[in-house]
CSV table of C-alpha atoms in Angstrom, one decimal:
chain,number,residue,atom,x,y,z
A,1,MET,CA,23.9,95.4,80.8
A,2,GLU,CA,24.1,91.7,81.7
A,3,GLU,CA,20.4,91.1,81.7
A,4,ASP,CA,20.1,92.7,78.2
A,5,LEU,CA,22.4,90.0,76.6
A,6,ILE,CA,21.4,86.7,75.1
A,7,SER,CA,23.8,83.8,74.5
A,8,LYS,CA,24.4,82.4,71.1
A,9,LYS,CA,22.8,79.1,72.1
A,10,GLN,CA,19.7,80.8,73.4
A,11,LEU,CA,19.5,82.9,70.2
A,12,LEU,CA,19.8,79.9,67.9
A,13,ASP,CA,17.2,78.0,69.9
A,14,LEU,CA,14.8,80.9,70.1
A,15,THR,CA,15.0,82.0,66.5
A,16,GLY,CA,15.4,78.6,64.8
A,17,ILE,CA,18.3,79.7,62.7
A,18,SER,CA,21.4,77.7,62.3
A,19,TYR,CA,25.0,78.4,63.4
A,20,GLY,CA,25.9,78.6,59.7
A,21,GLN,CA,23.2,81.1,58.9
A,22,LEU,CA,24.2,83.4,61.8
A,23,TYR,CA,27.9,83.5,60.7
A,24,ARG,CA,26.9,83.9,57.0
A,25,TRP,CA,24.9,86.9,58.0
A,26,LYS,CA,27.9,88.2,60.0
A,27,ARG,CA,30.2,87.8,56.9
A,28,LYS,CA,27.7,89.6,54.8
A,29,GLN,CA,27.6,92.4,57.4
A,30,LEU,CA,23.9,91.9,58.1
A,31,ILE,CA,24.8,91.6,61.7
A,32,PRO,CA,27.5,94.0,63.0
A,33,GLU,CA,30.8,92.5,64.3
A,34,GLU,CA,30.5,94.5,67.5
A,35,TRP,CA,27.3,92.7,68.4
A,36,PHE,CA,29.3,89.5,68.9
A,37,ILE,CA,30.4,89.9,72.5
A,38,ARG,CA,32.8,87.2,73.7
A,39,LYS,CA,32.8,86.6,77.5
A,40,SER,CA,34.4,84.1,79.8
A,41,THR,CA,31.9,81.8,81.5
A,42,PHE,CA,32.3,78.8,83.8
A,43,THR,CA,32.2,76.5,80.8
A,44,GLY,CA,34.8,78.5,78.8
A,45,GLN,CA,34.2,81.3,76.4
A,46,GLU,CA,30.8,82.0,75.0
A,47,THR,CA,29.4,84.6,72.5
A,48,PHE,CA,26.6,86.9,73.6
A,49,PHE,CA,24.5,89.5,71.8
A,50,PRO,CA,22.5,92.6,72.8
A,51,LYS,CA,19.2,90.8,73.1
A,52,ASP,CA,16.7,93.4,71.7
A,53,MET,CA,18.9,94.5,68.9
A,54,ILE,CA,19.8,91.0,67.6
A,55,LEU,CA,16.2,89.7,67.9
A,56,SER,CA,14.9,92.7,65.9
A,57,ARG,CA,17.7,92.3,63.3
A,58,ILE,CA,17.1,88.6,62.8
A,59,ASP,CA,13.3,89.2,62.5
A,60,ASN,CA,14.0,91.8,59.8
A,61,ILE,CA,16.4,89.5,57.9
A,62,VAL,CA,14.0,86.6,58.0
A,63,ASN,CA,11.1,88.8,56.8
A,64,MET,CA,13.2,90.2,54.0
A,65,LYS,CA,15.1,87.2,52.8
A,66,ASP,CA,12.4,85.9,50.4
A,67,GLY,CA,12.4,89.1,48.4
A,68,LEU,CA,16.0,90.2,48.6
A,69,SER,CA,19.5,88.8,48.2
A,70,LEU,CA,21.9,88.9,51.2
A,71,ASP,CA,23.8,91.7,49.5
A,72,GLU,CA,20.6,93.8,48.9
A,73,MET,CA,19.6,93.2,52.5
A,74,ALA,CA,23.1,94.3,53.7
A,75,ASP,CA,22.6,97.6,51.8
A,76,LYS,CA,19.1,98.1,53.3
A,77,LEU,CA,20.2,97.4,56.8
A,78,SER,CA,23.4,99.4,56.6
A,79,ASP,CA,23.7,102.3,59.0
A,80,LYS,CA,25.9,104.2,56.6
A,81,ALA,CA,23.4,104.4,53.8
A,82,SER,CA,20.8,106.1,56.0
A,83,PHE,CA,23.4,108.4,57.6
A,84,ASP,CA,24.6,109.6,54.3
A,85,ARG,CA,21.2,111.1,53.6
A,86,VAL,CA,21.0,113.1,56.8
A,87,SER,CA,20.6,116.9,56.4
A,88,VAL,CA,19.3,118.9,59.4
A,89,SER,CA,19.0,122.7,59.3
A,90,ALA,CA,20.2,124.9,62.2
A,91,ALA,CA,16.6,125.7,63.1
A,92,GLU,CA,15.7,122.0,63.3
A,93,ILE,CA,18.8,121.4,65.5
A,94,ILE,CA,17.6,124.0,68.0
A,95,GLU,CA,14.0,123.0,67.8
A,96,ARG,CA,14.7,119.4,68.4
A,97,ASN,CA,17.2,120.3,71.1
A,98,ILE,CA,20.0,118.2,69.5
A,99,VAL,CA,22.7,120.7,70.6
A,100,SER,CA,22.5,124.0,72.5
A,101,SER,CA,22.3,127.3,70.6
A,102,MET,CA,25.6,128.3,72.2
A,103,THR,CA,27.4,125.3,70.7
A,104,LEU,CA,25.7,125.7,67.3
A,105,GLY,CA,26.6,129.4,67.2
A,106,LYS,CA,30.2,128.9,68.3
A,107,PHE,CA,31.1,125.8,66.3
A,108,GLY,CA,28.4,125.4,63.7
A,109,GLU,CA,29.5,128.4,61.7
A,110,ARG,CA,33.0,126.9,61.3
A,111,LEU,CA,31.5,124.1,59.2
A,112,GLY,CA,30.4,126.5,56.5
A,113,VAL,CA,27.0,124.9,56.1
A,114,LYS,CA,24.5,126.5,53.8
A,115,ASN,CA,21.6,124.0,53.5
A,116,GLY,CA,21.9,121.5,56.3
A,117,TYR,CA,24.3,119.7,58.6
A,118,SER,CA,25.4,116.1,57.7
A,119,PHE,CA,25.4,113.2,60.1
A,120,ASP,CA,29.1,113.6,60.7
A,121,GLN,CA,28.9,117.3,61.4
A,122,LEU,CA,26.0,116.7,63.8
A,123,THR,CA,28.2,114.1,65.6
A,124,TYR,CA,31.0,116.6,66.0
A,125,LEU,CA,28.7,119.2,67.4
A,126,LEU,CA,26.9,116.7,69.7
A,127,ALA,CA,30.2,115.4,71.2
A,128,VAL,CA,31.4,118.9,72.0
A,129,ASP,CA,28.0,120.0,73.3
A,130,ARG,CA,27.6,117.0,75.6
A,131,LEU,CA,31.0,117.3,77.2
A,132,LEU,CA,30.7,121.1,77.6
A,133,SER,CA,27.2,121.0,79.1
A,134,ALA,CA,28.2,118.2,81.5
A,135,GLY,CA,31.1,120.4,82.7
A,136,GLU,CA,33.6,117.8,81.6
A,137,MET,CA,35.7,120.1,79.5
A,138,SER,CA,36.7,123.7,79.2
A,139,MET,CA,36.0,125.9,76.1
A,140,GLU,CA,39.6,125.6,75.1
A,141,GLU,CA,39.4,121.8,75.2
A,142,ALA,CA,36.1,121.9,73.3
A,143,GLU,CA,37.9,123.9,70.6
A,144,LEU,CA,40.7,121.3,70.4
A,145,LEU,CA,38.2,118.4,70.3
A,146,PHE,CA,36.2,120.1,67.5
A,147,ARG,CA,39.3,120.8,65.4
A,148,THR,CA,40.5,117.2,66.0
A,149,LEU,CA,37.1,115.7,64.9
A,150,MET,CA,37.0,117.9,61.8
A,151,ASP,CA,40.5,117.1,60.8
A,152,LYS,CA,40.8,113.4,61.7
A,153,ALA,CA,37.4,111.8,61.9
A,154,SER,CA,36.8,111.7,58.1
A,155,ASN,CA,40.0,109.6,57.8
A,156,LEU,CA,38.6,106.8,59.9
A,157,GLU,CA,37.3,103.6,58.4
A,158,SER,CA,33.5,103.2,58.6
A,159,GLY,CA,32.2,101.4,61.7
A,160,SER,CA,31.6,102.3,65.3
A,161,TRP,CA,34.1,104.4,67.1
A,162,GLU,CA,34.5,105.5,70.7
A,163,LEU,CA,35.9,108.9,71.8
A,164,PHE,CA,38.0,109.0,74.9
A,165,PHE,CA,38.8,112.3,76.6
A,166,ILE,CA,41.8,112.2,79.0
A,167,ARG,CA,43.2,115.0,81.1
A,168,LYS,CA,46.3,114.4,83.1
A,169,MET,CA,48.2,117.1,84.9
A,170,GLY,CA,46.3,119.8,82.9
A,171,VAL,CA,47.1,118.3,79.5
A,172,SER,CA,44.1,117.2,77.4
A,173,SER,CA,44.1,114.4,74.9
A,174,PHE,CA,41.6,112.7,72.7
A,175,ILE,CA,41.6,109.2,71.5
A,176,LEU,CA,39.3,107.8,68.8
A,177,ALA,CA,39.3,104.0,69.0
A,178,GLN,CA,37.3,101.5,67.1
A,179,ALA,CA,34.4,100.1,69.2
A,180,PRO,CA,34.4,98.1,71.3
A,181,ALA,CA,37.5,99.5,72.8
């Protein structure tokens, strides 16, 4: 991961943007908060970014800024806007190998989907499928995880979240924490 990061100073030098522009774009949510990674260095604390993602995002912002306001750009670059339009049929899920047919059959029917699965529903199915297929959890634990995601995940604020699965002395627990956790 270390070689995939770029320091704030390197970023500003490479792109020619100012410190003020960078933080204005952050305030307008054109650049996600979780991309600002603070790390201790021998000179103190510095901010780093995921190199490829930040360079691509800045290129998009610079290319769009003449035709759009910062608020319009934020809407265009928002992950949430594109995720809200996701609708994938059961046949497409199997065809694209997003989740196994076993997981879709066991858990997909509980969602009561008629036309297509939403992004959130796909996320629940994918989390369960990945942990089951890796042998990380039992079917009972998968049931608990799926119910927890269906009941609790919609109450979470928008943004990035991490799922932690903990098993201690045979007792399973799930923690949903805002990323980076």
